[in-house]
Coordinates of C-alpha atoms in Angstrom, one line a residue:
M1 CA 0.1 0.1 0.0
S2 CA 1.3 3.5 -0.9
I3 CA 1.2 6.4 1.5
K4 CA -2.0 8.4 1.1
L5 CA -2.3 12.0 2.3
Y6 CA -5.1 14.4 2.4
N7 CA -4.3 17.3 0.1
S8 CA -5.7 20.7 1.1
L9 CA -5.3 21.8 -2.4
T10 CA -7.6 19.2 -4.0
N11 CA -9.7 18.4 -0.9
K12 CA -8.9 14.7 -1.5
V13 CA -7.0 11.8 -0.1
E14 CA -4.2 11.2 -2.7
S15 CA -1.4 8.7 -3.2
F16 CA 1.9 10.4 -2.2
I17 CA 4.3 10.5 -5.2
P18 CA 7.3 12.9 -4.6
V19 CA 8.9 14.7 -7.6
D20 CA 12.1 12.7 -7.1
D21 CA 11.9 9.1 -6.1
K22 CA 12.6 8.6 -2.4
F23 CA 13.6 12.2 -2.0
V24 CA 11.1 14.6 -0.3
R25 CA 11.2 18.3 -0.2
M26 CA 9.1 19.6 2.8
Y27 CA 8.5 23.1 4.1
N28 CA 6.9 23.8 7.4
C29 CA 5.6 27.2 8.4
G30 CA 7.5 27.9 11.6
P31 CA 6.9 30.4 14.5
T32 CA 6.8 34.2 14.6
V33 CA 9.3 34.7 17.3
Y34 CA 7.7 37.6 19.3
G35 CA 6.8 35.4 22.3
R36 CA 6.6 31.7 23.5
V37 CA 4.8 29.3 21.2
H38 CA 1.6 27.8 22.7
I39 CA 0.5 24.1 22.6
G40 CA -1.6 24.8 19.5
N41 CA 1.4 25.9 17.7
I42 CA 3.3 23.0 19.0
R43 CA 0.8 20.6 17.7
S44 CA 1.4 21.7 14.1
F45 CA 5.2 21.4 14.5
L46 CA 4.7 17.9 16.1
M47 CA 2.6 16.7 13.1
A48 CA 5.2 17.9 10.8
D49 CA 7.8 15.8 12.9
L50 CA 5.4 12.7 12.8
L51 CA 5.2 13.0 9.0
K52 CA 8.9 13.4 8.6
R53 CA 9.6 10.4 11.0
F54 CA 7.3 8.2 9.1
L55 CA 8.6 9.2 5.7
N56 CA 12.1 8.3 7.1
L57 CA 10.9 4.9 8.4
E58 CA 9.5 4.3 4.9
G59 CA 12.9 4.9 3.3
Y60 CA 12.5 8.5 2.1
Q61 CA 15.3 11.1 2.5
V62 CA 13.5 14.2 3.7
R63 CA 15.0 17.7 3.1
Q64 CA 13.0 19.9 5.7
A65 CA 13.0 23.7 6.0
M66 CA 11.1 25.5 8.8
N67 CA 11.2 29.2 8.7
I68 CA 11.6 31.6 11.6
T69 CA 9.5 34.7 11.0
D70 CA 11.3 37.7 12.8
V71 CA 10.0 40.6 10.7
G72 CA 6.9 41.5 8.7
H73 CA 4.2 39.5 10.4
M74 CA 1.4 41.9 11.0
T75 CA -0.8 41.9 14.1
S76 CA -3.7 41.0 11.8
D77 CA -3.5 38.3 9.2
S78 CA -3.7 40.9 6.4
D79 CA -1.6 43.8 5.6
E80 CA -2.9 46.1 8.2
G81 CA -1.7 46.4 11.8
E82 CA 1.7 46.6 13.3
D83 CA 4.6 44.2 13.0
K84 CA 4.4 41.6 15.8
L85 CA 8.1 41.8 16.6
Q86 CA 7.8 45.6 16.9
V87 CA 4.9 45.3 19.3
A88 CA 6.7 42.7 21.5
A89 CA 9.8 44.9 21.4
D90 CA 8.0 47.9 22.6
K91 CA 6.3 45.8 25.4
E92 CA 9.5 44.3 26.7
K93 CA 11.7 47.4 26.0
L94 CA 14.1 45.5 23.8
D95 CA 15.1 46.1 20.3
P96 CA 13.4 43.6 17.8
W97 CA 16.5 41.6 17.0
K98 CA 16.9 40.8 20.7
I99 CA 13.4 39.7 21.0
A100 CA 13.7 37.5 17.9
D101 CA 17.0 36.0 19.3
K102 CA 15.4 35.3 22.7
Y103 CA 12.2 33.7 21.6
K104 CA 13.9 31.7 18.7
Q105 CA 16.2 30.1 21.2
L106 CA 13.2 29.3 23.5
F107 CA 11.4 27.8 20.5
I108 CA 14.3 25.5 19.7
D109 CA 14.5 24.6 23.5
D110 CA 10.9 23.4 23.4
L111 CA 11.4 21.4 20.2
N112 CA 14.4 19.7 21.8
K113 CA 12.4 18.9 25.0
L114 CA 9.6 17.4 22.9
N115 CA 12.0 15.2 20.9
I116 CA 11.2 17.0 17.7
D117 CA 13.9 16.1 15.2
D118 CA 15.9 19.1 13.8
A119 CA 14.9 20.5 10.5
D120 CA 17.7 20.6 8.0
V121 CA 17.5 24.4 8.1
Y122 CA 15.7 27.1 10.1
P123 CA 16.1 30.2 8.0
R124 CA 15.2 33.6 9.5
A125 CA 13.4 36.2 7.5
T126 CA 15.8 39.0 8.4
Q127 CA 18.7 37.1 6.9
H128 CA 17.0 36.6 3.6
I129 CA 16.0 40.2 2.7
N130 CA 18.0 40.1 -0.5
E131 CA 16.2 36.8 -1.7
M132 CA 12.9 38.4 -1.1
I133 CA 13.8 41.6 -3.1
E134 CA 15.0 39.3 -6.1
V135 CA 11.6 37.4 -6.1
I136 CA 9.7 40.7 -5.8
K137 CA 11.8 42.1 -8.8
K138 CA 10.8 39.0 -10.8
L139 CA 7.1 39.4 -10.0
I140 CA 7.3 43.0 -11.1
D141 CA 9.0 41.9 -14.3
N142 CA 6.4 39.2 -14.9
G143 CA 3.5 41.7 -14.5
Y144 CA 2.2 40.3 -11.2
A145 CA 3.3 43.1 -9.0
Y146 CA 3.4 46.8 -9.2
V147 CA 5.0 49.8 -7.3
S148 CA 2.7 52.4 -5.9
G149 CA 3.4 55.0 -3.3
G150 CA 6.7 53.5 -2.5
N151 CA 5.2 50.2 -1.6
V152 CA 5.2 47.0 -3.8
Y153 CA 1.9 45.1 -4.1
F154 CA 0.7 41.8 -5.7
D155 CA -2.1 42.3 -8.1
I156 CA -4.3 39.3 -7.5
T157 CA -6.3 40.1 -10.7
K158 CA -3.2 39.0 -12.6
F159 CA -3.3 35.5 -11.1
P160 CA -6.6 33.9 -12.1
E161 CA -6.0 30.9 -9.9
Y162 CA -5.9 32.9 -6.6
G163 CA -8.2 31.2 -4.2
K164 CA -7.5 27.6 -5.4
L165 CA -6.3 26.5 -1.9
S166 CA -8.7 28.4 0.4
G167 CA -11.7 28.9 -1.9
N168 CA -11.4 32.6 -1.4
V169 CA -11.4 33.5 -5.1
L170 CA -11.5 37.2 -6.2
E171 CA -15.2 37.4 -6.6
K172 CA -15.8 36.1 -3.1
L173 CA -13.3 38.5 -1.6
Q174 CA -14.9 41.5 -3.4
S175 CA -18.3 40.5 -2.2
Q176 CA -17.2 40.4 1.4
E177 CA -15.8 44.0 1.3
R178 CA -13.7 43.6 4.3
A179 CA -10.4 44.9 3.0
V180 CA -9.0 47.9 4.8
Y181 CA -8.7 51.0 2.6
D182 CA -5.2 51.6 1.2
P183 CA -5.0 54.5 -1.3
Y184 CA -1.9 52.9 -3.1
K185 CA -3.7 49.6 -3.9
R186 CA -5.2 49.1 -7.3
N187 CA -7.5 46.6 -5.9
P188 CA -8.6 46.4 -2.1
Q189 CA -7.7 42.6 -2.1
D190 CA -4.2 43.1 -3.3
F191 CA -1.5 42.3 -0.7
V192 CA 1.8 44.0 0.2
L193 CA 5.1 42.5 -0.9
W194 CA 7.3 45.4 0.4
F195 CA 6.5 48.4 2.7
S196 CA 8.5 51.6 2.0
H197 CA 5.7 53.9 3.3
S198 CA 3.4 52.5 6.0
K199 CA 1.6 54.3 8.7
Y200 CA 4.2 53.0 11.2
K201 CA 7.0 55.7 10.8
N202 CA 9.2 54.5 13.7
H203 CA 9.5 50.9 12.5
I204 CA 13.0 50.0 13.5
M205 CA 13.7 47.0 11.2
N206 CA 14.3 48.5 7.7
W207 CA 16.4 47.7 4.7
D208 CA 17.5 49.4 1.5
S209 CA 15.6 48.2 -1.6
P210 CA 15.0 49.4 -5.1
W211 CA 11.7 51.0 -4.0
G212 CA 13.1 52.8 -0.9
E213 CA 14.1 51.9 2.6
G214 CA 11.5 49.5 4.2
Y215 CA 10.6 46.0 5.2
P216 CA 8.9 43.0 3.6
G217 CA 5.4 42.0 3.9
W218 CA 4.7 38.7 5.8
H219 CA 4.0 36.3 2.9
I220 CA 7.0 36.9 0.7
E221 CA 9.5 35.4 3.2
C222 CA 8.1 31.9 2.9
S223 CA 8.3 31.9 -0.9
A224 CA 11.7 33.2 -1.0
M225 CA 13.1 30.8 1.6
A226 CA 11.3 27.7 0.3
L227 CA 12.7 28.4 -3.2
K228 CA 16.1 28.9 -1.9
Y229 CA 16.5 25.9 0.4
L230 CA 14.4 23.3 -1.4
T231 CA 15.1 24.1 -5.0
D232 CA 18.1 25.2 -7.2
A233 CA 16.5 28.6 -7.9
F234 CA 19.0 30.5 -5.9
N235 CA 22.8 30.3 -6.6
K236 CA 24.1 33.8 -6.5
H237 CA 21.0 35.3 -8.0
F238 CA 17.4 34.2 -8.5
D239 CA 16.9 31.9 -11.5
S240 CA 13.1 30.9 -11.8
E241 CA 14.0 28.3 -14.5
K242 CA 15.9 26.2 -11.9
S243 CA 13.1 26.0 -9.5
T244 CA 11.5 22.7 -8.6
T245 CA 8.0 21.8 -7.3
I246 CA 8.1 21.2 -3.6
D247 CA 6.6 18.0 -2.4
I248 CA 4.9 19.0 0.9
H249 CA 4.0 22.2 2.6
T250 CA 2.5 22.1 6.2
G251 CA 1.1 24.5 8.6
G252 CA -1.9 25.2 10.9
E253 CA -5.3 25.6 9.3
D254 CA -5.2 29.4 10.2
N255 CA -2.3 29.7 7.7
K256 CA -4.4 28.5 4.8
F257 CA -5.7 32.0 4.1
P258 CA -4.3 34.5 3.4
H259 CA -0.8 33.3 4.1
H260 CA -0.6 30.0 2.1
E261 CA -2.9 31.4 -0.7
C262 CA -0.5 34.4 -1.1
E263 CA 2.5 32.1 -1.1
I264 CA 1.2 30.1 -4.0
A265 CA 0.3 33.3 -6.0
Q266 CA 3.9 34.7 -5.4
S267 CA 5.9 31.6 -6.0
E268 CA 3.9 30.5 -9.1
G269 CA 4.0 34.1 -10.4
A270 CA 7.7 34.2 -10.0
T271 CA 8.6 30.8 -11.3
G272 CA 5.8 29.9 -13.8
Q273 CA 5.5 26.5 -12.3
K274 CA 3.4 24.7 -9.5
F275 CA 4.8 25.7 -6.1
V276 CA 3.7 22.7 -4.0
N277 CA 2.1 19.4 -4.7
Y278 CA 0.7 18.4 -1.3
W279 CA -0.6 20.9 1.2
M280 CA -1.3 19.6 4.7
H281 CA -3.1 21.7 7.4
V282 CA -3.4 20.9 11.2
T283 CA -6.8 21.6 12.8
H284 CA -7.2 24.0 15.7
L285 CA -6.8 22.7 19.2
L286 CA -9.3 23.2 22.0
V287 CA -8.4 23.3 25.8
E288 CA -10.9 21.7 28.1
G289 CA -13.5 22.1 25.3
D290 CA -13.0 25.8 24.7
K291 CA -11.0 27.7 22.1
M292 CA -7.8 29.1 23.5
S293 CA -8.0 32.7 24.4
K294 CA -6.5 35.3 26.8
S295 CA -10.0 35.9 28.3
L296 CA -10.2 32.3 29.3
N297 CA -6.6 32.2 30.6
N298 CA -6.2 28.8 28.8
I299 CA -3.3 29.5 26.4
Y300 CA -0.6 27.2 27.6
T301 CA 3.1 27.2 26.7
L302 CA 5.3 24.0 27.2
P303 CA 6.8 25.5 30.4
D304 CA 3.3 26.2 31.8
I305 CA 2.6 22.5 31.6
L306 CA 6.0 21.1 32.7
N307 CA 6.0 23.3 35.7
Q308 CA 2.9 21.4 36.9
G309 CA 5.0 18.3 37.1
Y310 CA 4.0 16.7 33.7
K311 CA 6.7 15.1 31.5
P312 CA 7.6 16.2 28.0
E313 CA 7.0 12.9 26.4
A314 CA 3.4 13.0 27.9
V315 CA 2.9 16.3 26.2
R316 CA 4.3 15.0 22.9
Y317 CA 2.0 11.9 23.2
V318 CA -1.2 13.7 23.9
L319 CA -0.7 16.2 21.2
L320 CA 0.2 13.6 18.6
T321 CA -2.4 10.9 19.2
T322 CA -5.4 12.7 17.7
H323 CA -5.5 12.7 13.9
Y324 CA -4.2 16.0 12.5
R325 CA -7.5 16.9 10.8
Q326 CA -9.5 16.3 13.8
K327 CA -10.0 18.9 16.6
L328 CA -7.9 17.9 19.6
N329 CA -9.4 18.7 22.9
F330 CA -6.5 19.1 25.2
T331 CA -7.4 18.3 28.9
F332 CA -5.3 17.6 31.9
K333 CA -7.2 14.4 32.3
N334 CA -6.0 13.3 28.9
L335 CA -2.6 14.4 29.6
Q336 CA -2.4 12.2 32.7
A337 CA -3.9 9.3 30.5
S338 CA -1.0 9.9 28.1
Q339 CA 1.6 9.6 31.0
N340 CA 0.0 6.4 32.1
A341 CA 0.0 5.0 28.5
I342 CA 3.8 5.8 28.3
D343 CA 4.4 4.1 31.7
R344 CA 2.6 1.0 30.5
L345 CA 5.1 0.9 27.5
Q346 CA 8.1 1.5 29.7
E347 CA 6.9 -1.1 32.0
L348 CA 6.9 -3.7 29.0
I349 CA 10.3 -2.5 28.0
F350 CA 11.6 -3.1 31.5
N351 CA 10.1 -6.6 31.7
L352 CA 11.5 -7.6 28.2
K353 CA 15.0 -6.4 29.3
H354 CA 14.7 -8.6 32.5
I355 CA 13.2 -11.7 31.1
G356 CA 14.4 -14.6 33.3
N357 CA 13.8 -17.3 30.7
E358 CA 16.6 -18.3 28.6
S359 CA 14.3 -19.7 25.9
G360 CA 10.6 -19.6 25.1
D361 CA 8.1 -20.7 22.7
F362 CA 6.5 -17.3 21.7
E363 CA 6.7 -16.7 17.9
A364 CA 8.2 -13.3 18.3
E365 CA 9.6 -12.8 14.9
K366 CA 6.3 -13.5 13.1
F367 CA 4.4 -11.5 15.7
A368 CA 6.8 -8.5 15.5
E369 CA 6.6 -8.4 11.7
K370 CA 2.8 -8.3 11.7
V371 CA 2.6 -5.6 14.4
K372 CA 5.1 -3.3 12.4
D373 CA 3.2 -4.1 9.2
D374 CA -0.1 -3.1 10.7
F375 CA 1.3 -0.1 12.4
I376 CA 2.7 1.1 9.1
K377 CA -0.5 0.4 7.2
E378 CA -2.4 2.7 9.6
L379 CA 0.1 5.5 9.1
E380 CA 0.0 5.1 5.4
N381 CA -3.7 5.9 5.6
D382 CA -3.3 9.7 6.0
L383 CA -1.3 9.3 9.1
N384 CA -4.0 7.5 11.0
I385 CA -2.2 7.8 14.3
A386 CA -5.1 6.6 16.4
G387 CA -5.2 3.4 14.5
A388 CA -1.5 3.0 14.7
I389 CA -1.6 3.4 18.5
G390 CA -4.5 0.9 18.7
V391 CA -2.2 -1.6 16.9
L392 CA 0.6 -1.0 19.3
F393 CA -1.5 -1.5 22.6
E394 CA -3.1 -4.6 21.2
A395 CA 0.4 -5.8 20.9
V396 CA 1.3 -4.8 24.3
K397 CA -1.7 -6.6 25.7
T398 CA -0.7 -9.8 23.9
I399 CA 2.9 -9.6 25.0
N400 CA 2.0 -9.0 28.7
K401 CA -0.1 -12.1 28.7
S402 CA 2.8 -14.1 27.2
L403 CA 5.7 -12.9 29.4
T404 CA 6.2 -16.3 31.0
N405 CA 6.6 -18.0 27.4
I406 CA 9.1 -15.4 26.2
G407 CA 12.9 -16.1 26.2
Q408 CA 15.7 -13.6 25.9
Q409 CA 15.9 -14.1 22.1
E410 CA 12.3 -13.4 21.7
A411 CA 12.4 -10.5 24.1
D412 CA 15.2 -8.9 21.9
I413 CA 13.1 -9.3 18.8
L414 CA 10.1 -7.6 20.5
L415 CA 12.3 -4.8 21.9
D416 CA 13.5 -4.1 18.3
M417 CA 10.0 -3.9 17.1
L418 CA 9.2 -1.3 19.8
K419 CA 12.2 0.7 18.8
D420 CA 11.0 0.7 15.3
V421 CA 7.5 2.0 16.3
D422 CA 9.2 4.6 18.5
K423 CA 11.2 5.9 15.6
V424 CA 7.8 7.5 14.6
L425 CA 6.3 8.1 18.1
G426 CA 9.5 9.4 19.8
V427 CA 8.2 8.9 23.3
L428 CA 10.1 6.0 24.8
D429 CA 13.3 5.5 26.7
F430 CA 15.3 2.4 25.8
S431 CA 18.4 3.4 27.8
E432 CA 19.8 0.7 30.0
Q433 CA 18.1 2.3 32.9
A434 CA 15.3 4.6 32.1
P435 CA 14.3 6.8 35.3
L436 CA 11.2 4.8 36.2
E437 CA 12.8 1.4 35.4
K438 CA 15.8 2.3 37.5
E439 CA 13.8 3.3 40.5
I440 CA 11.7 0.3 40.4
Q441 CA 14.6 -2.1 39.8
E442 CA 16.4 -0.7 42.8
L443 CA 13.4 -1.1 45.0
I444 CA 12.9 -4.7 43.7
E445 CA 16.7 -5.4 44.5
Q446 CA 16.2 -4.0 48.0
R447 CA 13.1 -6.2 48.5
D448 CA 15.2 -9.3 47.3
R449 CA 17.9 -8.5 49.8
A450 CA 15.2 -8.1 52.5
R451 CA 13.6 -11.4 51.6
D452 CA 17.0 -13.2 51.6
S453 CA 17.8 -11.9 55.0
K454 CA 14.3 -12.9 56.3
D455 CA 13.3 -9.2 56.8
F456 CA 9.8 -9.8 55.5
A457 CA 8.5 -6.6 57.1
T458 CA 10.7 -4.5 54.9
A459 CA 9.9 -6.6 51.9
D460 CA 6.3 -6.3 52.5
K461 CA 6.6 -2.5 52.9
I462 CA 8.4 -2.1 49.6
R463 CA 5.7 -4.1 47.9
D464 CA 2.9 -2.1 49.6
N465 CA 4.5 1.3 48.8
L466 CA 4.8 0.3 45.1
K467 CA 1.2 -1.0 45.1
K468 CA 0.0 2.5 46.3
R469 CA 1.8 3.9 43.3
G470 CA -0.1 1.5 41.0
I471 CA 2.9 -0.8 40.6
H472 CA 2.2 -4.5 41.2
L473 CA 5.1 -7.0 41.7
I474 CA 4.8 -10.6 40.5
D475 CA 7.2 -13.2 41.9
T476 CA 8.1 -15.8 39.4
P477 CA 10.6 -18.7 39.5
E478 CA 12.8 -16.6 37.1
G479 CA 12.7 -13.5 39.2
T480 CA 10.3 -10.6 40.0
I481 CA 8.5 -8.6 37.2
W482 CA 6.2 -5.7 37.6
K483 CA 2.9 -4.4 36.0
R484 CA 1.1 -1.2 36.3
E485 CA -2.3 -1.8 37.6
Q486 CA -5.2 -0.6 35.5

């Protein structure tokens, strides 16, 4: 079965066929670094990580670029409003570059804590102004953009396919009449590529350009950086004929319009070829059944959650295990359930590592292959992570029932199967002594010493204390194993 993905561009589940066999170009919309990312943002980055890890497991080489927006993102999703970096800089009394440096590093720290694999490149908008200018010049030359009042605008009437991703075609936008008046625009729906004259005269982040000193609009950065890092369009200068269609572009559903729609128009206007083959959008996240909002005080960052005693792998698990096109309702009850699920898996890993039998009659090789095949088949179906998790825990149930029939060779095969599964999930610890395993093993050894010395009171106390924590000890002829009580 081939990998099938839901393509937001066609609104269909399609077979995934990369431009180049076994090589995938993937662009992910990254953060605007004016503050800490919240768990809704993080879910989008985790889904990109899940996709990349699965493609790697299936034998694809993935070239991944994730942008860092550190200029030009307006406080609204259109051209009006102040630059978010400028607003944050004024609030924290720092210059915008220091704000960007601060929150970019905190973003990378969050990714590391959540075991999100590094992208190949994290290009920053402020370091690619020249590339943006070159793409804008090409758009002017191709008749898609115009200079007016010192600013440069994209004329969406020149791009008949505008709206093919979001459904917001020109006629629909005109009928809504929501565009903010800008005397320099030919059409109210046109969008800014470059600001030389905006109503914010004290904007600190400015660069020289052929149209005057100014700064880029929000949308142009992703076009320029995607073309630079995922195609051969940039060497010393922009050469549109060397561009290549990118395989996958991901982002949150709020990015679909206007940002991704404008990316398509800019990129295809500049290169004359299809920008991206497969668009994937992650659905919004709810918190305890409500939308995240400042008024409800339910916008959580990763430190907000970790400071309450939860583990990063539990956060990763709870954000991953609902399908990316379904609304995820984040609750602390579900977060605890995720930690319990990981503990069950760590318990199994511990028991497989400490199998007392030298040999067994469990058909581990055949079983492990079937589990991996079924796990992969679920993910091949548009990243059906819930189905894949279901396959995993059915396997856990079967293995737990068969522990007394498993020898060391079979245990090693099953551990390798779990490691393959975790290449995608990224939540398990296979180190020689994972923290929970180490603590329980030390207590088991203390209990064994107490029993050997006839100190049954101490042995019983250790057993009872573990039982209070939901850990059940089982004495077998081959040694003591443990299970987490359900």
